[in-house]
PDB file of C-alpha atoms in Angstrom:
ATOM      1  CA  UNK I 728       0.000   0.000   0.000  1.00  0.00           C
ATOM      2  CA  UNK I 729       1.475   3.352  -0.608  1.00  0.00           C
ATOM      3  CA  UNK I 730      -0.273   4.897   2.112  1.00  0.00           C
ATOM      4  CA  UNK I 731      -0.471   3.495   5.710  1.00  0.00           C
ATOM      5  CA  UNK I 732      -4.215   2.563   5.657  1.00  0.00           C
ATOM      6  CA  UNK I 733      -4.336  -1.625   5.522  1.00  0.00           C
ATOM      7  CA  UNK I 734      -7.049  -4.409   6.536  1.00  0.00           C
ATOM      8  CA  UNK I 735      -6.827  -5.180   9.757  1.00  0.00           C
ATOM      9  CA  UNK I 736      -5.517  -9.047   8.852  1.00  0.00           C
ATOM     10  CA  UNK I 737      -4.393  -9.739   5.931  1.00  0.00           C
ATOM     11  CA  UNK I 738      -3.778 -13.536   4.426  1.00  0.00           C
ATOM     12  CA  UNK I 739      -0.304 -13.006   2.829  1.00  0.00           C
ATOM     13  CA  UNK I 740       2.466 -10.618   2.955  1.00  0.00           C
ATOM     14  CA  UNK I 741       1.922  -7.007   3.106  1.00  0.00           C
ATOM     15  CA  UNK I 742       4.233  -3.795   2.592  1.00  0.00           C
ATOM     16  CA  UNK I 743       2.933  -0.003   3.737  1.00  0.00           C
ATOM     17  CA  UNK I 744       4.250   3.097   3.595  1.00  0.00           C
ATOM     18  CA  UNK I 745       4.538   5.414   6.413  1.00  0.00           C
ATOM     19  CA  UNK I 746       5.140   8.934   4.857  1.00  0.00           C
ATOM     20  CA  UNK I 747       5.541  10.499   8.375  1.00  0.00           C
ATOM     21  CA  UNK I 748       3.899  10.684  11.900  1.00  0.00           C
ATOM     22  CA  UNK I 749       2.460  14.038  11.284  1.00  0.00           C
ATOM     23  CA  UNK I 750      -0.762  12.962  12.805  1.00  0.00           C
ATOM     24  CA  UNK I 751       0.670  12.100  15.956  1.00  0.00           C
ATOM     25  CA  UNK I 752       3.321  15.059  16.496  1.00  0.00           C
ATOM     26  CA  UNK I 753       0.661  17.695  15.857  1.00  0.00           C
ATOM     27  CA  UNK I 754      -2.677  16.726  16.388  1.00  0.00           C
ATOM     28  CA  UNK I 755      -4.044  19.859  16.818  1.00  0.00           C
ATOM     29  CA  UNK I 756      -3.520  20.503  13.290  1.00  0.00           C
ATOM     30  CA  UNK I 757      -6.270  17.701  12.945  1.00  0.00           C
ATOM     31  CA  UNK I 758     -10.307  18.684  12.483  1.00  0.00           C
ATOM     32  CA  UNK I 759     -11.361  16.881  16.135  1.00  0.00           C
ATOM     33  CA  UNK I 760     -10.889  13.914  18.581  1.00  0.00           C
ATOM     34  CA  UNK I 761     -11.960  11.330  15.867  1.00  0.00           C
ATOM     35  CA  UNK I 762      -9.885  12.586  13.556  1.00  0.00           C
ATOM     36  CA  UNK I 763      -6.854  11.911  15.909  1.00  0.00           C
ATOM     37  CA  UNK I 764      -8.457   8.261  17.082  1.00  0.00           C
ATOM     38  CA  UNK I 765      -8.651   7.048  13.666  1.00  0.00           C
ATOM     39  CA  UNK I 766      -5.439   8.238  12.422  1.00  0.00           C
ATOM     40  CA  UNK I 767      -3.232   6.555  15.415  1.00  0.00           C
ATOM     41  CA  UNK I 768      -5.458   3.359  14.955  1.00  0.00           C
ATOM     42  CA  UNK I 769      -4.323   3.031  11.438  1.00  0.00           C
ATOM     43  CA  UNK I 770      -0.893   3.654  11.799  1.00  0.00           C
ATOM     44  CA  UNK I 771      -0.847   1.504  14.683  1.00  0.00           C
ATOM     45  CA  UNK I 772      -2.193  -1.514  12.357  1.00  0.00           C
ATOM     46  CA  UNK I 773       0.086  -0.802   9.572  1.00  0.00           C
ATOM     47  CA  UNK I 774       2.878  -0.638  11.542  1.00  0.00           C
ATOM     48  CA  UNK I 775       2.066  -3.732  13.962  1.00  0.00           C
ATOM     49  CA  UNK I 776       0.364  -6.015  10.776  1.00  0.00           C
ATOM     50  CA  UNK I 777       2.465  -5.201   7.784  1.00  0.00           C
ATOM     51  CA  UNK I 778       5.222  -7.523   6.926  1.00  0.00           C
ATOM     52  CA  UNK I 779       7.427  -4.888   5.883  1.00  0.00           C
ATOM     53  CA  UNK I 780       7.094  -0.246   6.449  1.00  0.00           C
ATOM     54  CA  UNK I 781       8.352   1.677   4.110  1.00  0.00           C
ATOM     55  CA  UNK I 782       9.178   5.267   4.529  1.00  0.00           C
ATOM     56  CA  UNK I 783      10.741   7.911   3.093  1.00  0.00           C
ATOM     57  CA  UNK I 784      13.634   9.170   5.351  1.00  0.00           C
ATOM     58  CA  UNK I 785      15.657   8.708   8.476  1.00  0.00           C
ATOM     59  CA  UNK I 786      13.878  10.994  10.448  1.00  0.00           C
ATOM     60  CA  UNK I 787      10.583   9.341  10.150  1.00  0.00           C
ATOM     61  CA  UNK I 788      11.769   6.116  10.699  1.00  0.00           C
ATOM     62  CA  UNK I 789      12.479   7.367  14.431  1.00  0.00           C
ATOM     63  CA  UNK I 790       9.219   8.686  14.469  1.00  0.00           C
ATOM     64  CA  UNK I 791       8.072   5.477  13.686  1.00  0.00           C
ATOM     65  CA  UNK I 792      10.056   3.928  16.169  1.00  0.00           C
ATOM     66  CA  UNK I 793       8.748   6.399  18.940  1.00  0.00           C
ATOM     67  CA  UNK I 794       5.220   6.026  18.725  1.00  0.00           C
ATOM     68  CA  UNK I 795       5.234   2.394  17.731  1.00  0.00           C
ATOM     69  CA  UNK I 796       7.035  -0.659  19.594  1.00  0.00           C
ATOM     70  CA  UNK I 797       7.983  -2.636  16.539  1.00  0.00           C
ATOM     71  CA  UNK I 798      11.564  -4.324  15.373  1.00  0.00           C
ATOM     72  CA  UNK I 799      13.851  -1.814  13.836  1.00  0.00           C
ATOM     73  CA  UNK I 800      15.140  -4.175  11.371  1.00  0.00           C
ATOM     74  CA  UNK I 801      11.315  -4.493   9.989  1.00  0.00           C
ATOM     75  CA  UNK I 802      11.671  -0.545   8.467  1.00  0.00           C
ATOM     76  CA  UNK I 803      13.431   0.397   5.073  1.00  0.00           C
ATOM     77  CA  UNK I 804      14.162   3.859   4.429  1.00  0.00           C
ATOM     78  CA  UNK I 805      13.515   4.599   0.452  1.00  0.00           C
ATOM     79  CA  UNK I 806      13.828   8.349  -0.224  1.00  0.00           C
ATOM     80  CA  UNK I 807      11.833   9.971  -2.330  1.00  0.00           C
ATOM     81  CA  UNK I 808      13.042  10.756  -6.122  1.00  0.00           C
ATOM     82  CA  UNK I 809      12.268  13.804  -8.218  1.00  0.00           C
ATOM     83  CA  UNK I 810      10.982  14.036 -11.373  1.00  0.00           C
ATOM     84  CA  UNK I 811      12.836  15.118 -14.809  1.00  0.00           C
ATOM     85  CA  UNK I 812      10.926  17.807 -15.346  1.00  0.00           C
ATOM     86  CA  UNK I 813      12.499  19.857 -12.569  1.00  0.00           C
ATOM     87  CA  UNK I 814      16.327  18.793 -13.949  1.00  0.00           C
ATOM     88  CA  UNK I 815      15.591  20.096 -17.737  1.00  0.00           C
ATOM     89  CA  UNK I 816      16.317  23.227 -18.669  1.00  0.00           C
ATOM     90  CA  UNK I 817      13.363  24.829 -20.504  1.00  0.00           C
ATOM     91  CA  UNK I 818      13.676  26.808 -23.926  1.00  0.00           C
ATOM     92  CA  UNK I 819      14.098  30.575 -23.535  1.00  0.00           C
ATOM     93  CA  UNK I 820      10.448  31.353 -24.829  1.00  0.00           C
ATOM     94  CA  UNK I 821       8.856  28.725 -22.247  1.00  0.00           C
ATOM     95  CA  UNK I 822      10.756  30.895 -20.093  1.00  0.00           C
ATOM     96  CA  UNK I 823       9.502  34.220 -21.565  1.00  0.00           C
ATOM     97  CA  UNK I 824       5.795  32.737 -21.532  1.00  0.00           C
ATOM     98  CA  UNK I 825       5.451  32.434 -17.672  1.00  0.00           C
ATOM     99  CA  UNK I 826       7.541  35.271 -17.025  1.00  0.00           C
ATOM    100  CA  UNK I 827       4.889  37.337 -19.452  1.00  0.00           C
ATOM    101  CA  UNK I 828       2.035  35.340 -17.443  1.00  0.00           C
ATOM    102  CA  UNK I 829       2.674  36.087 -14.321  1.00  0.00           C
ATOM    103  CA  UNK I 830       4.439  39.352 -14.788  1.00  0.00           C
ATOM    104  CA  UNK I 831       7.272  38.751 -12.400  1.00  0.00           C
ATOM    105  CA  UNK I 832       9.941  41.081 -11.440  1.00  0.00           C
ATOM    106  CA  UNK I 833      13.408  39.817  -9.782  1.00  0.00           C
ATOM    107  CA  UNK I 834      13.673  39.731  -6.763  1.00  0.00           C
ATOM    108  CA  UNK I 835      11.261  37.303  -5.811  1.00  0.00           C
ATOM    109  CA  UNK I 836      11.138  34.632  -3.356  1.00  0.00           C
ATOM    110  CA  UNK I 837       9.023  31.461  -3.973  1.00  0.00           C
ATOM    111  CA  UNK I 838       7.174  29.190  -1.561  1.00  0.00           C
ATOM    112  CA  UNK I 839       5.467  26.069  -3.213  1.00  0.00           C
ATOM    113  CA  UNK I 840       3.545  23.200  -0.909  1.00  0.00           C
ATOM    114  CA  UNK I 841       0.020  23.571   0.747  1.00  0.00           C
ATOM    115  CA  UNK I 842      -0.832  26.106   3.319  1.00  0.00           C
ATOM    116  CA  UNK I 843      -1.520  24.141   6.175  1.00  0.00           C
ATOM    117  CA  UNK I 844      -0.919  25.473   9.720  1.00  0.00           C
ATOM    118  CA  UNK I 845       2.574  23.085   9.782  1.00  0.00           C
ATOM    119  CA  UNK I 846       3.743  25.026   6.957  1.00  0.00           C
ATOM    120  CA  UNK I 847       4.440  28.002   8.934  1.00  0.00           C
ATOM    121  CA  UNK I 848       3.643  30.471   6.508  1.00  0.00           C
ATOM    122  CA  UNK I 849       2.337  32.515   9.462  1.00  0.00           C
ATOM    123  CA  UNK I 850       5.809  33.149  10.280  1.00  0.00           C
ATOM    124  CA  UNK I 851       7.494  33.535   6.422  1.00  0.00           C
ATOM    125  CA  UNK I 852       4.850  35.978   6.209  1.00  0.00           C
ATOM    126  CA  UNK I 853       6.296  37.907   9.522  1.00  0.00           C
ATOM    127  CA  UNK I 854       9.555  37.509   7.939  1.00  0.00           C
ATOM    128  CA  UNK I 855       9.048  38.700   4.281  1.00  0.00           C
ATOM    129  CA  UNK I 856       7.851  41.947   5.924  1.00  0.00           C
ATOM    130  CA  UNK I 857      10.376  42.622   8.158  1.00  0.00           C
ATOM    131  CA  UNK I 858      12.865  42.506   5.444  1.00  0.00           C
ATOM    132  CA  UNK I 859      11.274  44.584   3.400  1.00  0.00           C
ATOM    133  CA  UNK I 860      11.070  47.125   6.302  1.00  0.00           C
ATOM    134  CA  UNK I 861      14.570  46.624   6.649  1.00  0.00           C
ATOM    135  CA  UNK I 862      15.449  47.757   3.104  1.00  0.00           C
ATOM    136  CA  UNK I 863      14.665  44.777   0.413  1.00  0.00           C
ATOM    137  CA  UNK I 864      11.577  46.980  -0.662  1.00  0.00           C
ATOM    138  CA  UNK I 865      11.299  45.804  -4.314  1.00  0.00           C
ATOM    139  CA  UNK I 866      11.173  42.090  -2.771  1.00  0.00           C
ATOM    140  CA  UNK I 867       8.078  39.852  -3.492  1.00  0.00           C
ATOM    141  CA  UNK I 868       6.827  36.767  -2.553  1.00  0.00           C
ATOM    142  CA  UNK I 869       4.905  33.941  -4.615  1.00  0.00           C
ATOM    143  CA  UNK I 870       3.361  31.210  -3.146  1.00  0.00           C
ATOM    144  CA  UNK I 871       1.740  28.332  -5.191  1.00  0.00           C
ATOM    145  CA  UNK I 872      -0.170  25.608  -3.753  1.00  0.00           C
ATOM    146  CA  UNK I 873      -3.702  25.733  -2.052  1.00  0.00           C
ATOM    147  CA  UNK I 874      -6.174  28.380  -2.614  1.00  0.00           C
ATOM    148  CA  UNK I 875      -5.646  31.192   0.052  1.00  0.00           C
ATOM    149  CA  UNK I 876      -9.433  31.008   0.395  1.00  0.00           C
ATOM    150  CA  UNK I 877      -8.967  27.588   2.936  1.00  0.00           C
ATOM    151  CA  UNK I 878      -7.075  29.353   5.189  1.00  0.00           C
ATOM    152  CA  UNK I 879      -7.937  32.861   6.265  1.00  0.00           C
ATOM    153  CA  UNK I 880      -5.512  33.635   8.761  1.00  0.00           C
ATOM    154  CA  UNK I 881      -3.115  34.312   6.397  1.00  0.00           C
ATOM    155  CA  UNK I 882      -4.854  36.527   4.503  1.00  0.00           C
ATOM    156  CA  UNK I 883      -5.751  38.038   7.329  1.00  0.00           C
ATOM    157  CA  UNK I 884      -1.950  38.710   8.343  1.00  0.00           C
ATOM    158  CA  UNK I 885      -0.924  39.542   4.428  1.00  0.00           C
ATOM    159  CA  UNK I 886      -3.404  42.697   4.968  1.00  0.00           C
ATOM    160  CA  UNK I 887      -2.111  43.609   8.575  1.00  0.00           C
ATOM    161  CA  UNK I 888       0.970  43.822   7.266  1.00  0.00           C
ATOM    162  CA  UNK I 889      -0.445  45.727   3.948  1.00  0.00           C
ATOM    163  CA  UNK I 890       1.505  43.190   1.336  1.00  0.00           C
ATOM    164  CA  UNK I 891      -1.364  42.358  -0.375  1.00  0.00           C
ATOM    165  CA  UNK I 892       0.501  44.139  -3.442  1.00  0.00           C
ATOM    166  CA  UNK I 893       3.404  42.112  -2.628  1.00  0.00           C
ATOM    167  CA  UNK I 894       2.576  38.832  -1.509  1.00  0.00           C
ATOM    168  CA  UNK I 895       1.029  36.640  -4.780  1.00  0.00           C
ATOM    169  CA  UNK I 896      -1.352  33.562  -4.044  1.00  0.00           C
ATOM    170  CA  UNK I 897      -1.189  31.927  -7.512  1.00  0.00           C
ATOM    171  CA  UNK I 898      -2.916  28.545  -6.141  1.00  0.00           C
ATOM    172  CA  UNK I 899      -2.058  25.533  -8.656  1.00  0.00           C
ATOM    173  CA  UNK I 900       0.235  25.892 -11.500  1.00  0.00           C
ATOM    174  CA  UNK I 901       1.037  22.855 -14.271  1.00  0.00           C
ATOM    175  CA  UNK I 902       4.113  21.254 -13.661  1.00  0.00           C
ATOM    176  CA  UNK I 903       5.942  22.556 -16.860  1.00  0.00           C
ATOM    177  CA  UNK I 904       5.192  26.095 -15.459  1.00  0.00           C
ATOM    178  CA  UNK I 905       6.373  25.170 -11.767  1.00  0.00           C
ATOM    179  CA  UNK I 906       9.361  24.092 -13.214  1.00  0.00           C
ATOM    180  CA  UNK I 907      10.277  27.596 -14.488  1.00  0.00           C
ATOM    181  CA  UNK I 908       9.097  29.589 -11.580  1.00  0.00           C
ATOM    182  CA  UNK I 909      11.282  27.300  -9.600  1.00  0.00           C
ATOM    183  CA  UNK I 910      14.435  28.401 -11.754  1.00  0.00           C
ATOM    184  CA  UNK I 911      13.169  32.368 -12.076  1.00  0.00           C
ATOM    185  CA  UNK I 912      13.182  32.516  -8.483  1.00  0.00           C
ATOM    186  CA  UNK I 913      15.909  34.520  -6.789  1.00  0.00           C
ATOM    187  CA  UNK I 914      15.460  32.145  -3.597  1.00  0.00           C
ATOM    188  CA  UNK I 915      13.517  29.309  -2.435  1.00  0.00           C
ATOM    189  CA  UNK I 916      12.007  29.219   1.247  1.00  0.00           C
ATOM    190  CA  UNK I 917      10.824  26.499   2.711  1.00  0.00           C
ATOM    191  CA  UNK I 918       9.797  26.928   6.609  1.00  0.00           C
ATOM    192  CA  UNK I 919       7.714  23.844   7.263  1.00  0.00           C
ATOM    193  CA  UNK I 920       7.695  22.987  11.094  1.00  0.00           C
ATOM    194  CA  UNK I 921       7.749  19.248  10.267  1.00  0.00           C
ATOM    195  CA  UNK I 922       8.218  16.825   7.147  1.00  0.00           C
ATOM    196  CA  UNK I 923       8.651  13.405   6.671  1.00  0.00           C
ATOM    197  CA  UNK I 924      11.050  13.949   3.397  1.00  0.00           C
ATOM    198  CA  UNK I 925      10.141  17.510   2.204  1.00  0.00           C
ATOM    199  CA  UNK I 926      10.435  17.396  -1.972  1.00  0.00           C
ATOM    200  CA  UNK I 927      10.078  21.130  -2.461  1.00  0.00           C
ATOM    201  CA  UNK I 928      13.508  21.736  -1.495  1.00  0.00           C
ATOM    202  CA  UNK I 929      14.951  19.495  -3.755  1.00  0.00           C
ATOM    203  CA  UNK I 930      12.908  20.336  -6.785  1.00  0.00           C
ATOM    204  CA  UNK I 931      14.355  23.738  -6.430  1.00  0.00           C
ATOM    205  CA  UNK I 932      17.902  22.601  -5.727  1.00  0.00           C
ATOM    206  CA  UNK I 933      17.807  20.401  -9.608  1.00  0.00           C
ATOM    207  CA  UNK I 934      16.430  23.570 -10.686  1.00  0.00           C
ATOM    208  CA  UNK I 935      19.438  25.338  -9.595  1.00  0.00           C
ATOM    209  CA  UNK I 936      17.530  27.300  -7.128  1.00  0.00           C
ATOM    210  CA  UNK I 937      19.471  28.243  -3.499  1.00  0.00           C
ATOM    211  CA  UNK I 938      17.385  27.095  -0.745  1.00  0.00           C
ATOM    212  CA  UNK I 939      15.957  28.440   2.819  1.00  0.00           C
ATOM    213  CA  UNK I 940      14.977  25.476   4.811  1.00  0.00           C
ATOM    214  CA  UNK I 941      13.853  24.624   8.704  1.00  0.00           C
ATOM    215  CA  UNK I 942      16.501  23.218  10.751  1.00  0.00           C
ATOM    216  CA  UNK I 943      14.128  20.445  11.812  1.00  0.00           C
ATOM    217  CA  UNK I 944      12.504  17.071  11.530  1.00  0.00           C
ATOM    218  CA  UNK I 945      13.878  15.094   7.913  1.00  0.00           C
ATOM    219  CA  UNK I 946      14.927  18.541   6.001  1.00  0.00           C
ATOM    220  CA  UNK I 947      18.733  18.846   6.988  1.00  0.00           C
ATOM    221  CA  UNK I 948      18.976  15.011   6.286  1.00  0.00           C
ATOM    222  CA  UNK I 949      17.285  15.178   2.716  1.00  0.00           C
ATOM    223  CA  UNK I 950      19.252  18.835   1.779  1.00  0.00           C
ATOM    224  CA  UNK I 951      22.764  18.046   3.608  1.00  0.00           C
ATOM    225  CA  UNK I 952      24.689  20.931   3.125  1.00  0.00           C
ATOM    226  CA  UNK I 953      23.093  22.606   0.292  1.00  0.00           C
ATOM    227  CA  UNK I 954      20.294  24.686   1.616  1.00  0.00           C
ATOM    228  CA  UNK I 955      20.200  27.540   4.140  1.00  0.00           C
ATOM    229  CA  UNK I 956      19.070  25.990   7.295  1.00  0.00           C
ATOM    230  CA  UNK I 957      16.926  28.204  10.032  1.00  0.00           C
ATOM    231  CA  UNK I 958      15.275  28.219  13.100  1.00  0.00           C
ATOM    232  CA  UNK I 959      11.328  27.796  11.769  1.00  0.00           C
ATOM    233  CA  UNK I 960      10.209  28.813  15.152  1.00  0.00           C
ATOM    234  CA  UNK I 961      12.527  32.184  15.226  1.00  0.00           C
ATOM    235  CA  UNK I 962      10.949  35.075  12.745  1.00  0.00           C
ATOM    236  CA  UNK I 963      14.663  36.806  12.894  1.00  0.00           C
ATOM    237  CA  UNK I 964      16.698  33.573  11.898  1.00  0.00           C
ATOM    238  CA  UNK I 965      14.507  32.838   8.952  1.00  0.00           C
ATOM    239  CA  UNK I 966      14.779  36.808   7.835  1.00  0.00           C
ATOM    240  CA  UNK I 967      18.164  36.335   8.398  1.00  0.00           C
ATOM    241  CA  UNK I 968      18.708  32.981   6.340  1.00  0.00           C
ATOM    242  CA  UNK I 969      16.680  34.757   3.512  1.00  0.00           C
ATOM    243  CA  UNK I 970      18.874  38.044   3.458  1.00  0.00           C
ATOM    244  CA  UNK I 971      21.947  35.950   3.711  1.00  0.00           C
ATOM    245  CA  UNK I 972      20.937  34.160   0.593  1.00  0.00           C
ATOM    246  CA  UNK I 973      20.118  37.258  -1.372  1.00  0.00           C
ATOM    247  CA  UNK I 974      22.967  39.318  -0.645  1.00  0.00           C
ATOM    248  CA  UNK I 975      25.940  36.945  -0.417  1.00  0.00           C
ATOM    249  CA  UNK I 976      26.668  36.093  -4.523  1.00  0.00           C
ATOM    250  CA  UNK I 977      29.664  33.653  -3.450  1.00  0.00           C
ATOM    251  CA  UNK I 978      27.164  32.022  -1.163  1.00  0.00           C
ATOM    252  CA  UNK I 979      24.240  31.880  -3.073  1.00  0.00           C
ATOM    253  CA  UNK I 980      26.564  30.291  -6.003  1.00  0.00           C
ATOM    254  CA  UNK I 981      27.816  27.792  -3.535  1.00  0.00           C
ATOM    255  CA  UNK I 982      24.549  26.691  -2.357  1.00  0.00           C
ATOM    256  CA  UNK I 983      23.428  26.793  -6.140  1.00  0.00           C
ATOM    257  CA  UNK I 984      26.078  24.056  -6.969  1.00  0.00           C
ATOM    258  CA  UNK I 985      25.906  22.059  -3.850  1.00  0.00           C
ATOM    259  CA  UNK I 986      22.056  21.722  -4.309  1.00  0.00           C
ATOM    260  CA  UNK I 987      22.663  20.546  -8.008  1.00  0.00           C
ATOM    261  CA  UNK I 988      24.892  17.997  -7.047  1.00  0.00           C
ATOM    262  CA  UNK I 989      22.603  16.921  -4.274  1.00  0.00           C
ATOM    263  CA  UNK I 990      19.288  17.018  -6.414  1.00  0.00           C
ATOM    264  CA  UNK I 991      21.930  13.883  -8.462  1.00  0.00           C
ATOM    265  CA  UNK I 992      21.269  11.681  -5.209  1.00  0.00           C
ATOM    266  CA  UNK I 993      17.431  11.286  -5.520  1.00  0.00           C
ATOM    267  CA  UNK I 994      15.511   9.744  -8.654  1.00  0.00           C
ATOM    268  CA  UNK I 995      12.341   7.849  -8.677  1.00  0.00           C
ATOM    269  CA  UNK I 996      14.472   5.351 -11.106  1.00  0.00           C
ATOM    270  CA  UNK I 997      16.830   4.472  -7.480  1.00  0.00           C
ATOM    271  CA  UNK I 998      13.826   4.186  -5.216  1.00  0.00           C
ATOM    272  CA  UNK I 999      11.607   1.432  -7.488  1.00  0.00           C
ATOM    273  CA  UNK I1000      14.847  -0.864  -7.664  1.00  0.00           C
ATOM    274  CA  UNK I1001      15.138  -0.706  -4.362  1.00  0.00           C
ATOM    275  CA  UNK I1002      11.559  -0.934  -3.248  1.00  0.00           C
ATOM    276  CA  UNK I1003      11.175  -3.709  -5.870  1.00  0.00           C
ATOM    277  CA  UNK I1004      14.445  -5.653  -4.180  1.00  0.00           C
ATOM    278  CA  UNK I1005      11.883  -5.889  -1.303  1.00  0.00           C
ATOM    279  CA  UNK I1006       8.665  -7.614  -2.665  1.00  0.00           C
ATOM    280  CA  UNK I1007      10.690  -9.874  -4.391  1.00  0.00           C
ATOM    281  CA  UNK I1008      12.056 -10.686  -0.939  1.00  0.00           C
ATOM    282  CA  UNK I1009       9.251 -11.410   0.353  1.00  0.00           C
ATOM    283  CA  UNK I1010       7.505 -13.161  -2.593  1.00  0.00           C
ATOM    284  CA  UNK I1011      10.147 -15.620  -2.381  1.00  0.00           C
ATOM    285  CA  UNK I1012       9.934 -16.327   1.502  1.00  0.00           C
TER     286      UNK I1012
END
């Protein structure tokens, strides 16, 4: 199963994947009481009945392992791969096309995921405006994922602020377009609070994008030394990060070729031989 919902009993061997505990770290991030009830119940199963968890990093594998009393040895860590799209460079009038689109002016900043609380947009928000109070005034910031209109705090805090000129909700792009705005994008900034892998990051890095990322939960395993790494919970450091990226041209070019080089590490090509090597383990015991 790719996900971690599974039957209760099952008459032959069964594999799961366990994406991350996200459920479990932060329920209050869930709708109500249920919510929580049913999502521990079915992680407990598929980690207690499956013959074999998969899951997507190091970090969630501990997660795993705290929440659930099971043998170490029964968890393989597969990362995640990313897809060619993001590795290609596009022709100069793709390039020209978005850019005419979505009228964007350098500098720019780009966010790309959903806007759930765990993002901490909240926060990038609080930090895009204080730098442009502290001089970066011609900086924007594009964020492309979920409609703003799920989440209202945010729009809420975009208008406190008054950066509803400046901050840009463009909701879901195609992936050939994504791919660009990933490479147009004078910095990438990723603040999330928790992920079990966290792709974003390295879509940007193959795109030859430098990256702001949290300082937490799988992100410094998946980007190693190629990203930026903050304090998500600390406005200033992830300002700080940001400005540090922008400003520095021998350090943006370093993370810029680390990041390529690390974006080599992870293809989808990798993780099906390896997640293959498995069931045919177990077919054949």
């Amino acid at each position: 199963a790719p996900h971690y919902t599974l039957p209760f009993t099952t008459p032959c061997h069964s594999v799961v994947t366990i994406h991350d505990c996200i459920h479990l770290l932060f329920p209050q991030y869930l709708p109500n009481r249920v919510a929580h009830i049913y999502a521990r119940t079915a992680l407990w199963i598929a980690a207690n009945r499956s013959s074999r968890v998969l899951t997507v990093s190091e970090a969630s594998k501990n997660d795993i392992l705290r929440f659930f009393k099971i043998d170490p040895q029964k968890i393989s860590v597969i990362p995640n791969g990313i897809e060619r799209q993001f590795k290609i460079e596009p022709s100069a009038e793709a390039i020209a096309r978005v850019q005419e689109r979505y009228q964007l002016k350098s500098p720019f900043l780009l966010y790309v995921g959903n806007v759930k609380p765990h993002k901490n947009l909240e926060r990038l928000i609080d930090a895009f405006f204080k730098l442009r109070k502290d001089g970066l005034k011609t900086l924007t910031l594009l964020i492309i994922g979920d409609e703003i209109t799920k989440y209202t705090t945010l729009r809420r805090t975009v208008h406190r602020y008054q950066l509803h000129k400046y901050v840009r909700f463009l909701g879901f792009v195609p992936s050939d377009t994504l791919s660009i705005l990933y490479r147009l994008a004078n910095a990438f900034v990723f603040p999330s609070l928790y992920e079990g892998f966290g792709l974003p990051p390295l879509e940007a890095m193959a795109s030859g994008t430098p990256v702001v990322t949290s300082n937490v939960s799988s992100l410094p395993e998946v980007v190693g030394n190629a990203a930026m790494l903050v304090d998500p919970y600390d406005v200033d450091s992830i300002a700080n990060g940001i400005q540090a990226v922008l400003e520095d041209s021998a350090y943006r070019e370093k993370l810029t070729k680390n990041g390529l080089d690390r974006a080599k590490m992870y293809s989808w090509e990798r993780s099906v031989i390896k997640i293959k090597q498995i069931y045919d383990e177990l077919s054949s015991s």
